[in-house]
PDB file of C-alpha atoms in Angstrom:
ATOM      1  CA  MET N   1      -6.379  28.657  11.213  1.00  0.00           C
ATOM      2  CA  ARG N   2      -7.670  25.191  12.017  1.00  0.00           C
ATOM      3  CA  ILE N   3     -10.461  23.264  10.185  1.00  0.00           C
ATOM      4  CA  THR N   4     -12.146  20.334  11.564  1.00  0.00           C
ATOM      5  CA  CYS N   5     -12.511  17.638   8.927  1.00  0.00           C
ATOM      6  CA  PRO N   6     -15.569  15.451   9.710  1.00  0.00           C
ATOM      7  CA  ILE N   7     -13.402  12.344   8.948  1.00  0.00           C
ATOM      8  CA  CYS N   8      -9.924  13.282  10.277  1.00  0.00           C
ATOM      9  CA  GLY N   9     -10.627  15.718  13.058  1.00  0.00           C
ATOM     10  CA  GLU N  10      -9.064  19.105  13.668  1.00  0.00           C
ATOM     11  CA  ARG N  11      -6.252  19.781  11.269  1.00  0.00           C
ATOM     12  CA  ASP N  12      -4.062  22.684  10.188  1.00  0.00           C
ATOM     13  CA  ARG N  13      -5.192  24.855   7.371  1.00  0.00           C
ATOM     14  CA  ARG N  14      -2.156  23.947   5.225  1.00  0.00           C
ATOM     15  CA  GLU N  15      -3.719  20.398   4.737  1.00  0.00           C
ATOM     16  CA  PHE N  16      -6.563  22.038   2.861  1.00  0.00           C
ATOM     17  CA  TYR N  17      -7.038  23.456  -0.514  1.00  0.00           C
ATOM     18  CA  TYR N  18      -9.566  26.274  -1.069  1.00  0.00           C
ATOM     19  CA  GLN N  19     -11.897  25.887  -4.035  1.00  0.00           C
ATOM     20  CA  GLY N  20     -14.343  28.715  -3.826  1.00  0.00           C
ATOM     21  CA  ALA N  21     -17.932  29.644  -2.823  1.00  0.00           C
ATOM     22  CA  ALA N  22     -20.126  26.777  -1.927  1.00  0.00           C
ATOM     23  CA  SER N  23     -22.857  28.237  -4.191  1.00  0.00           C
ATOM     24  CA  MET N  24     -21.091  26.114  -6.853  1.00  0.00           C
ATOM     25  CA  LEU N  25     -23.153  23.243  -5.547  1.00  0.00           C
ATOM     26  CA  ASP N  26     -26.386  24.936  -6.588  1.00  0.00           C
ATOM     27  CA  ARG N  27     -26.124  24.060 -10.292  1.00  0.00           C
ATOM     28  CA  PRO N  28     -28.953  25.661 -12.458  1.00  0.00           C
ATOM     29  CA  ASP N  29     -31.103  23.386 -14.513  1.00  0.00           C
ATOM     30  CA  PRO N  30     -29.283  22.404 -17.665  1.00  0.00           C
ATOM     31  CA  ASP N  31     -32.003  24.134 -19.735  1.00  0.00           C
ATOM     32  CA  ALA N  32     -31.861  27.257 -17.720  1.00  0.00           C
ATOM     33  CA  ASP N  33     -31.435  30.678 -19.329  1.00  0.00           C
ATOM     34  CA  GLY N  34     -27.882  31.632 -20.334  1.00  0.00           C
ATOM     35  CA  GLN N  35     -28.007  34.603 -17.991  1.00  0.00           C
ATOM     36  CA  VAL N  36     -28.786  32.178 -15.116  1.00  0.00           C
ATOM     37  CA  TRP N  37     -25.703  30.078 -16.003  1.00  0.00           C
ATOM     38  CA  SER N  38     -23.654  33.216 -16.444  1.00  0.00           C
ATOM     39  CA  ASP N  39     -24.536  34.384 -13.002  1.00  0.00           C
ATOM     40  CA  TYR N  40     -23.868  30.963 -11.543  1.00  0.00           C
ATOM     41  CA  LEU N  41     -20.403  30.953 -13.042  1.00  0.00           C
ATOM     42  CA  HIS N  42     -19.279  34.435 -12.465  1.00  0.00           C
ATOM     43  CA  LEU N  43     -21.185  36.218  -9.730  1.00  0.00           C
ATOM     44  CA  ARG N  44     -19.923  35.866  -6.143  1.00  0.00           C
ATOM     45  CA  ASP N  45     -20.839  37.567  -2.932  1.00  0.00           C
ATOM     46  CA  ASN N  46     -17.966  39.149  -1.065  1.00  0.00           C
ATOM     47  CA  PRO N  47     -19.386  39.078   2.511  1.00  0.00           C
ATOM     48  CA  ALA N  48     -17.836  40.687   5.518  1.00  0.00           C
ATOM     49  CA  GLY N  49     -18.977  38.047   7.937  1.00  0.00           C
ATOM     50  CA  LEU N  50     -20.395  34.514   7.423  1.00  0.00           C
ATOM     51  CA  THR N  51     -19.444  32.655   4.241  1.00  0.00           C
ATOM     52  CA  ARG N  52     -19.917  29.216   2.933  1.00  0.00           C
ATOM     53  CA  GLU N  53     -16.995  27.746   0.973  1.00  0.00           C
ATOM     54  CA  LEU N  54     -15.758  24.561  -0.601  1.00  0.00           C
ATOM     55  CA  TRP N  55     -12.450  23.205   0.789  1.00  0.00           C
ATOM     56  CA  TYR N  56     -10.648  20.094  -0.162  1.00  0.00           C
ATOM     57  CA  HIS N  57      -8.791  17.985   2.347  1.00  0.00           C
ATOM     58  CA  GLU N  58      -5.936  17.609  -0.071  1.00  0.00           C
ATOM     59  CA  ALA N  59      -3.189  16.454   2.231  1.00  0.00           C
ATOM     60  CA  GLY N  60      -5.521  14.320   4.324  1.00  0.00           C
ATOM     61  CA  CYS N  61      -8.379  11.980   3.526  1.00  0.00           C
ATOM     62  CA  GLY N  62      -9.384  13.581   0.249  1.00  0.00           C
ATOM     63  CA  ALA N  63     -12.830  14.638   1.264  1.00  0.00           C
ATOM     64  CA  TRP N  64     -14.623  17.737  -0.104  1.00  0.00           C
ATOM     65  CA  LEU N  65     -15.946  19.944   2.694  1.00  0.00           C
ATOM     66  CA  ILE N  66     -18.406  22.714   3.019  1.00  0.00           C
ATOM     67  CA  VAL N  67     -16.735  25.185   5.546  1.00  0.00           C
ATOM     68  CA  GLU N  68     -18.724  27.974   7.120  1.00  0.00           C
ATOM     69  CA  ARG N  69     -16.478  30.619   8.409  1.00  0.00           C
ATOM     70  CA  ASN N  70     -16.433  34.307   9.317  1.00  0.00           C
ATOM     71  CA  THR N  71     -14.219  36.419   7.098  1.00  0.00           C
ATOM     72  CA  VAL N  72     -13.935  39.132   9.663  1.00  0.00           C
ATOM     73  CA  THR N  73     -12.926  37.109  12.785  1.00  0.00           C
ATOM     74  CA  HIS N  74     -11.496  33.959  10.841  1.00  0.00           C
ATOM     75  CA  GLU N  75     -13.731  31.846  13.059  1.00  0.00           C
ATOM     76  CA  ILE N  76     -14.577  28.508  11.590  1.00  0.00           C
ATOM     77  CA  ILE N  77     -18.224  27.987  12.560  1.00  0.00           C
ATOM     78  CA  GLY N  78     -18.814  24.482  11.041  1.00  0.00           C
ATOM     79  CA  THR N  79     -17.738  21.903   8.484  1.00  0.00           C
ATOM     80  CA  GLU N  80     -19.644  19.074   6.835  1.00  0.00           C
ATOM     81  CA  LEU N  81     -18.996  16.711   4.013  1.00  0.00           C
ATOM     82  CA  VAL N  82     -20.126  17.851   0.584  1.00  0.00           C
ATOM     83  CA  GLU N  83     -21.660  14.468   0.024  1.00  0.00           C
ATOM     84  CA  ALA N  84     -24.009  14.944   2.946  1.00  0.00           C
ATOM     85  CA  ALA N  85     -25.296  18.154   1.373  1.00  0.00           C
ATOM     86  CA  ASP N  86     -25.101  17.320  -2.314  1.00  0.00           C
ATOM     87  CA  ALA N  87     -25.935  13.719  -3.387  1.00  0.00           C
ATOM     88  CA  ASP N  88     -24.309  14.247  -6.842  1.00  0.00           C
TER      89      ASP N  88
ATOM     90  CA  MET T   1      18.651 -12.396 -20.623  1.00  0.00           C
ATOM     91  CA  THR T   2      20.018  -9.730 -18.284  1.00  0.00           C
ATOM     92  CA  ASP T   3      19.525 -10.574 -14.634  1.00  0.00           C
ATOM     93  CA  LEU T   4      17.958  -7.430 -13.211  1.00  0.00           C
ATOM     94  CA  ILE T   5      18.556  -6.636  -9.496  1.00  0.00           C
ATOM     95  CA  ALA T   6      15.631  -4.875  -7.673  1.00  0.00           C
ATOM     96  CA  LYS T   7      16.640  -1.852  -5.612  1.00  0.00           C
ATOM     97  CA  THR T   8      14.605  -0.831  -2.562  1.00  0.00           C
ATOM     98  CA  PRO T   9      13.233   2.656  -2.575  1.00  0.00           C
ATOM     99  CA  CYS T  10      15.685   3.880   0.146  1.00  0.00           C
ATOM    100  CA  ALA T  11      18.726   1.896  -1.067  1.00  0.00           C
ATOM    101  CA  GLY T  12      21.898   3.702  -0.289  1.00  0.00           C
ATOM    102  CA  LEU T  13      20.065   6.087   2.045  1.00  0.00           C
ATOM    103  CA  LEU T  14      19.297   4.162   5.092  1.00  0.00           C
ATOM    104  CA  PRO T  15      19.695   3.184   7.930  1.00  0.00           C
ATOM    105  CA  VAL T  16      20.811   6.297   9.826  1.00  0.00           C
ATOM    106  CA  SER T  17      21.011   7.097  13.526  1.00  0.00           C
ATOM    107  CA  HIS T  18      21.038  10.402  15.391  1.00  0.00           C
ATOM    108  CA  GLY T  19      20.563  11.007  19.048  1.00  0.00           C
ATOM    109  CA  GLY T  20      18.324   8.321  20.477  1.00  0.00           C
ATOM    110  CA  TRP T  21      16.646   7.639  17.082  1.00  0.00           C
ATOM    111  CA  SER T  22      17.195   5.420  14.196  1.00  0.00           C
ATOM    112  CA  LEU T  23      15.566   5.640  10.720  1.00  0.00           C
ATOM    113  CA  SER T  24      15.474   2.484   8.799  1.00  0.00           C
ATOM    114  CA  GLU T  25      13.671   1.097   5.678  1.00  0.00           C
ATOM    115  CA  VAL T  26      10.747  -1.178   6.074  1.00  0.00           C
ATOM    116  CA  ASP T  27       9.995  -4.046   3.679  1.00  0.00           C
ATOM    117  CA  CYS T  28       6.198  -4.365   3.924  1.00  0.00           C
ATOM    118  CA  GLY T  29       5.958  -7.126   1.405  1.00  0.00           C
ATOM    119  CA  PRO T  30       3.021  -6.887  -0.975  1.00  0.00           C
ATOM    120  CA  ILE T  31       1.085  -3.514  -0.731  1.00  0.00           C
ATOM    121  CA  THR T  32      -2.419  -3.510  -2.270  1.00  0.00           C
ATOM    122  CA  TRP T  33      -4.653  -0.487  -2.465  1.00  0.00           C
ATOM    123  CA  LEU T  34      -8.337  -1.392  -1.918  1.00  0.00           C
ATOM    124  CA  ALA T  35     -11.370   0.778  -2.405  1.00  0.00           C
ATOM    125  CA  PRO T  36     -14.698  -0.730  -1.680  1.00  0.00           C
ATOM    126  CA  PHE T  37     -17.316  -0.398  -4.410  1.00  0.00           C
ATOM    127  CA  HIS T  38     -20.269   1.831  -3.526  1.00  0.00           C
ATOM    128  CA  GLY T  39     -22.150   0.291  -0.608  1.00  0.00           C
ATOM    129  CA  GLN T  40     -19.742  -2.638  -0.263  1.00  0.00           C
ATOM    130  CA  ALA T  41     -17.713  -1.631   2.625  1.00  0.00           C
ATOM    131  CA  GLU T  42     -19.412  -4.248   4.976  1.00  0.00           C
ATOM    132  CA  ALA T  43     -18.819  -6.861   2.294  1.00  0.00           C
ATOM    133  CA  LEU T  44     -15.125  -5.956   2.014  1.00  0.00           C
ATOM    134  CA  ASP T  45     -14.904  -6.115   5.823  1.00  0.00           C
ATOM    135  CA  ALA T  46     -16.312  -9.705   5.716  1.00  0.00           C
ATOM    136  CA  ALA T  47     -14.085 -10.687   2.873  1.00  0.00           C
ATOM    137  CA  LEU T  48     -10.938  -9.338   4.571  1.00  0.00           C
ATOM    138  CA  GLN T  49     -11.959 -11.277   7.785  1.00  0.00           C
ATOM    139  CA  THR T  50     -12.460 -14.502   5.714  1.00  0.00           C
ATOM    140  CA  ALA T  51      -9.210 -14.212   3.685  1.00  0.00           C
ATOM    141  CA  HIS T  52      -6.801 -12.541   6.118  1.00  0.00           C
ATOM    142  CA  GLY T  53      -8.375 -12.627   9.506  1.00  0.00           C
ATOM    143  CA  LEU T  54      -8.577  -8.792   9.988  1.00  0.00           C
ATOM    144  CA  GLY T  55     -11.364  -6.267   9.472  1.00  0.00           C
ATOM    145  CA  LEU T  56     -11.688  -3.059   7.523  1.00  0.00           C
ATOM    146  CA  PRO T  57     -10.030  -0.251   9.554  1.00  0.00           C
ATOM    147  CA  ARG T  58     -12.026   2.740  10.611  1.00  0.00           C
ATOM    148  CA  PRO T  59     -10.787   6.159   9.668  1.00  0.00           C
ATOM    149  CA  GLY T  60      -7.581   6.983  11.350  1.00  0.00           C
ATOM    150  CA  ASN T  61      -6.894   3.297  12.353  1.00  0.00           C
ATOM    151  CA  SER T  62      -5.382   0.100  11.203  1.00  0.00           C
ATOM    152  CA  THR T  63      -6.138  -3.588  11.773  1.00  0.00           C
ATOM    153  CA  ARG T  64      -3.553  -6.414  12.030  1.00  0.00           C
ATOM    154  CA  ALA T  65      -3.382 -10.151  11.928  1.00  0.00           C
ATOM    155  CA  GLY T  66       0.082 -11.773  11.877  1.00  0.00           C
ATOM    156  CA  ALA T  67       2.103 -10.353   8.943  1.00  0.00           C
ATOM    157  CA  ALA T  68      -1.001  -8.775   7.394  1.00  0.00           C
ATOM    158  CA  ARG T  69      -1.883  -5.296   8.177  1.00  0.00           C
ATOM    159  CA  CYS T  70      -4.651  -3.023   6.784  1.00  0.00           C
ATOM    160  CA  LEU T  71      -4.219   0.766   7.097  1.00  0.00           C
ATOM    161  CA  TRP T  72      -6.877   3.297   6.487  1.00  0.00           C
ATOM    162  CA  PHE T  73      -5.429   5.338   3.674  1.00  0.00           C
ATOM    163  CA  GLY T  74      -7.960   8.123   2.938  1.00  0.00           C
ATOM    164  CA  LYS T  75     -11.658   8.415   2.315  1.00  0.00           C
ATOM    165  CA  GLU T  76     -13.123   4.995   1.480  1.00  0.00           C
ATOM    166  CA  GLN T  77      -9.582   3.612   0.697  1.00  0.00           C
ATOM    167  CA  VAL T  78      -7.366   1.195   2.629  1.00  0.00           C
ATOM    168  CA  MET T  79      -3.989  -0.332   1.987  1.00  0.00           C
ATOM    169  CA  LEU T  80      -3.344  -4.071   2.669  1.00  0.00           C
ATOM    170  CA  THR T  81       0.276  -4.869   3.427  1.00  0.00           C
ATOM    171  CA  GLY T  82       2.251  -7.957   4.195  1.00  0.00           C
ATOM    172  CA  VAL T  83       0.092 -10.482   2.192  1.00  0.00           C
ATOM    173  CA  GLU T  84      -1.044 -11.154  -1.303  1.00  0.00           C
ATOM    174  CA  PRO T  85      -4.668 -10.128  -1.407  1.00  0.00           C
ATOM    175  CA  GLY T  86      -7.268 -12.910  -1.511  1.00  0.00           C
ATOM    176  CA  ASP T  87      -9.077 -13.264  -4.865  1.00  0.00           C
ATOM    177  CA  ALA T  88     -12.460 -12.766  -3.169  1.00  0.00           C
ATOM    178  CA  LEU T  89     -11.588  -9.127  -2.220  1.00  0.00           C
ATOM    179  CA  ALA T  90     -11.917  -8.283  -6.001  1.00  0.00           C
ATOM    180  CA  GLN T  91     -15.743  -9.050  -5.735  1.00  0.00           C
ATOM    181  CA  CYS T  92     -16.371  -6.043  -3.581  1.00  0.00           C
ATOM    182  CA  ALA T  93     -13.425  -3.568  -4.026  1.00  0.00           C
ATOM    183  CA  ALA T  94     -11.343  -1.944  -6.662  1.00  0.00           C
ATOM    184  CA  MET T  95      -7.745  -3.088  -6.157  1.00  0.00           C
ATOM    185  CA  SER T  96      -4.264  -2.160  -7.471  1.00  0.00           C
ATOM    186  CA  ASP T  97      -0.879  -3.574  -6.641  1.00  0.00           C
ATOM    187  CA  GLN T  98       1.287  -0.778  -5.372  1.00  0.00           C
ATOM    188  CA  SER T  99       4.079  -2.800  -3.912  1.00  0.00           C
ATOM    189  CA  ASP T 100       6.792  -0.910  -5.655  1.00  0.00           C
ATOM    190  CA  GLY T 101       5.186   2.449  -5.257  1.00  0.00           C
ATOM    191  CA  TRP T 102       5.902   3.295  -1.691  1.00  0.00           C
ATOM    192  CA  ALA T 103       8.979   4.202   0.243  1.00  0.00           C
ATOM    193  CA  VAL T 104       8.312   2.985   3.854  1.00  0.00           C
ATOM    194  CA  VAL T 105      10.548   3.975   6.655  1.00  0.00           C
ATOM    195  CA  ARG T 106      10.452   3.418  10.510  1.00  0.00           C
ATOM    196  CA  LEU T 107      11.476   6.025  12.980  1.00  0.00           C
ATOM    197  CA  GLU T 108      12.427   4.286  16.148  1.00  0.00           C
ATOM    198  CA  GLY T 109      13.363   5.757  19.632  1.00  0.00           C
ATOM    199  CA  ALA T 110      11.594   7.289  22.503  1.00  0.00           C
ATOM    200  CA  ASP T 111       9.608  10.417  21.775  1.00  0.00           C
ATOM    201  CA  GLY T 112       9.815  10.107  17.863  1.00  0.00           C
ATOM    202  CA  ALA T 113       6.976  12.517  17.827  1.00  0.00           C
ATOM    203  CA  ASP T 114       9.427  15.243  18.894  1.00  0.00           C
ATOM    204  CA  VAL T 115      11.367  14.660  15.686  1.00  0.00           C
ATOM    205  CA  LEU T 116       8.353  14.651  13.457  1.00  0.00           C
ATOM    206  CA  ALA T 117       6.924  17.748  15.193  1.00  0.00           C
ATOM    207  CA  ARG T 118       9.336  19.680  13.069  1.00  0.00           C
ATOM    208  CA  LEU T 119       7.708  18.230   9.868  1.00  0.00           C
ATOM    209  CA  VAL T 120       4.120  17.074  10.537  1.00  0.00           C
ATOM    210  CA  PRO T 121       1.301  19.441  11.527  1.00  0.00           C
ATOM    211  CA  ILE T 122      -0.491  16.975  13.780  1.00  0.00           C
ATOM    212  CA  ASP T 123       0.082  15.546  17.325  1.00  0.00           C
ATOM    213  CA  LEU T 124       1.841  12.210  17.063  1.00  0.00           C
ATOM    214  CA  ARG T 125       2.570  11.723  20.774  1.00  0.00           C
ATOM    215  CA  PRO T 126       1.323   8.364  21.967  1.00  0.00           C
ATOM    216  CA  SER T 127      -1.384  10.065  24.070  1.00  0.00           C
ATOM    217  CA  ALA T 128      -2.958  11.496  21.007  1.00  0.00           C
ATOM    218  CA  PHE T 129      -1.788   8.915  18.523  1.00  0.00           C
ATOM    219  CA  PRO T 130      -1.845   5.468  20.088  1.00  0.00           C
ATOM    220  CA  ASP T 131      -0.743   2.110  18.798  1.00  0.00           C
ATOM    221  CA  GLY T 132      -2.263   1.137  15.377  1.00  0.00           C
ATOM    222  CA  ALA T 133      -3.301   4.863  14.769  1.00  0.00           C
ATOM    223  CA  VAL T 134      -2.956   6.073  11.143  1.00  0.00           C
ATOM    224  CA  ALA T 135      -2.964   9.562   9.801  1.00  0.00           C
ATOM    225  CA  ARG T 136      -2.971  10.994   6.258  1.00  0.00           C
ATOM    226  CA  THR T 137      -1.108  14.208   6.609  1.00  0.00           C
ATOM    227  CA  LEU T 138       1.904  16.262   5.545  1.00  0.00           C
ATOM    228  CA  CYS T 139       5.665  15.750   5.996  1.00  0.00           C
ATOM    229  CA  GLN T 140       6.952  19.192   5.068  1.00  0.00           C
ATOM    230  CA  HIS T 141       5.169  19.822   1.738  1.00  0.00           C
ATOM    231  CA  MET T 142       4.625  16.130   0.998  1.00  0.00           C
ATOM    232  CA  THR T 143       1.595  14.006   1.551  1.00  0.00           C
ATOM    233  CA  VAL T 144       2.369  11.000   3.725  1.00  0.00           C
ATOM    234  CA  THR T 145       0.652   8.288   5.769  1.00  0.00           C
ATOM    235  CA  ILE T 146       1.932   7.741   9.276  1.00  0.00           C
ATOM    236  CA  LEU T 147       1.293   4.624  11.416  1.00  0.00           C
ATOM    237  CA  ARG T 148       2.149   4.247  15.116  1.00  0.00           C
ATOM    238  CA  GLU T 149       3.466   0.753  15.496  1.00  0.00           C
ATOM    239  CA  ASN T 150       4.228   0.827  19.152  1.00  0.00           C
ATOM    240  CA  VAL T 151       5.173   3.363  21.698  1.00  0.00           C
ATOM    241  CA  ASP T 152       8.654   3.789  20.306  1.00  0.00           C
ATOM    242  CA  ALA T 153       8.026   3.510  16.536  1.00  0.00           C
ATOM    243  CA  LEU T 154       6.446   5.464  13.828  1.00  0.00           C
ATOM    244  CA  VAL T 155       6.252   4.181  10.261  1.00  0.00           C
ATOM    245  CA  ILE T 156       5.931   6.684   7.404  1.00  0.00           C
ATOM    246  CA  PHE T 157       4.656   5.863   3.890  1.00  0.00           C
ATOM    247  CA  ALA T 158       5.681   8.265   1.128  1.00  0.00           C
ATOM    248  CA  PHE T 159       5.709   8.082  -2.564  1.00  0.00           C
ATOM    249  CA  ARG T 160       8.689   6.018  -3.824  1.00  0.00           C
ATOM    250  CA  SER T 161       9.708   8.859  -6.096  1.00  0.00           C
ATOM    251  CA  MET T 162      10.105  11.073  -3.042  1.00  0.00           C
ATOM    252  CA  ALA T 163      12.172   8.638  -0.956  1.00  0.00           C
ATOM    253  CA  LYS T 164      15.290  10.866  -0.974  1.00  0.00           C
ATOM    254  CA  THR T 165      13.237  13.883   0.084  1.00  0.00           C
ATOM    255  CA  LEU T 166      11.689  11.847   2.868  1.00  0.00           C
ATOM    256  CA  VAL T 167      14.942  10.601   4.228  1.00  0.00           C
ATOM    257  CA  HIS T 168      16.515  14.085   3.878  1.00  0.00           C
ATOM    258  CA  ASP T 169      13.726  15.841   5.819  1.00  0.00           C
ATOM    259  CA  VAL T 170      13.418  13.282   8.518  1.00  0.00           C
ATOM    260  CA  GLU T 171      17.212  12.948   8.982  1.00  0.00           C
ATOM    261  CA  THR T 172      17.643  16.680   9.102  1.00  0.00           C
ATOM    262  CA  ALA T 173      14.912  16.933  11.826  1.00  0.00           C
ATOM    263  CA  MET T 174      16.596  14.023  13.745  1.00  0.00           C
ATOM    264  CA  VAL T 175      19.995  15.859  13.803  1.00  0.00           C
ATOM    265  CA  SER T 176      18.382  19.097  14.804  1.00  0.00           C
ATOM    266  CA  VAL T 177      16.310  17.719  17.679  1.00  0.00           C
ATOM    267  CA  ALA T 178      19.171  15.563  18.876  1.00  0.00           C
ATOM    268  CA  ALA T 179      21.421  18.664  19.021  1.00  0.00           C
ATOM    269  CA  GLN T 180      18.714  20.470  20.864  1.00  0.00           C
ATOM    270  CA  HIS T 181      18.333  17.711  23.373  1.00  0.00           C
ATOM    271  CA  ALA T 182      22.121  17.552  23.882  1.00  0.00           C
ATOM    272  CA  ALA T 183      22.468  21.218  24.537  1.00  0.00           C
ATOM    273  CA  PRO T 184      23.125  22.213  28.178  1.00  0.00           C
TER     274      PRO T 184
END
């Protein structure tokens, strides 16, 4: 599997560390209900098909990426820097 | 007072030669990590020009002026080697002296990329990785920075604490590829 880092270009999957679903970027309001926070922390979709995930270019430039890929075909559809999508 | 004798990171390990390749230690002189403050990349570029006559390298590249070299070293980070950093750089960048922190080795000989192809998961041939190109990548399981110095030389930066691992891995690959080339 190859992932294209927006900074370094196409690199081998072993340079990257998988963090989890990109839904982690959608933090609830700090005052949100406990159930909302519980869902945010613990509930994950398990799609057969398109998924958006956070990957870290650990053995490269050190950038956090949002990687869109297909869990059925292993195709990488696109990558972008987290900072472009999440100003925090 | 005891007179301490400094050892280089690869003391007792290098140089070695196998096939058409040699692996030797590089003394880069001072090595300074620089990370521009938020929004200060252009100011750091200008400060580097003024102090050392070289600009801030773009990702995957390096800049050079005489003994001074500036290598891209990761997202919004560069490493200045060969000169003591000018005081003005501190106005626009975080800095740390890492001169003793890196084991730096030079793999010389034609097609050095053939040797590192056993260890590094990127294309290091001159066609894909020309003079002055820099990559942050892996050497076996270890993160390294690799610089192409010229068509016949690749320079590898690894953590000083991993010097013996670096030399072992690269030398093993040199022996193996040399044997393969010598085979009928």
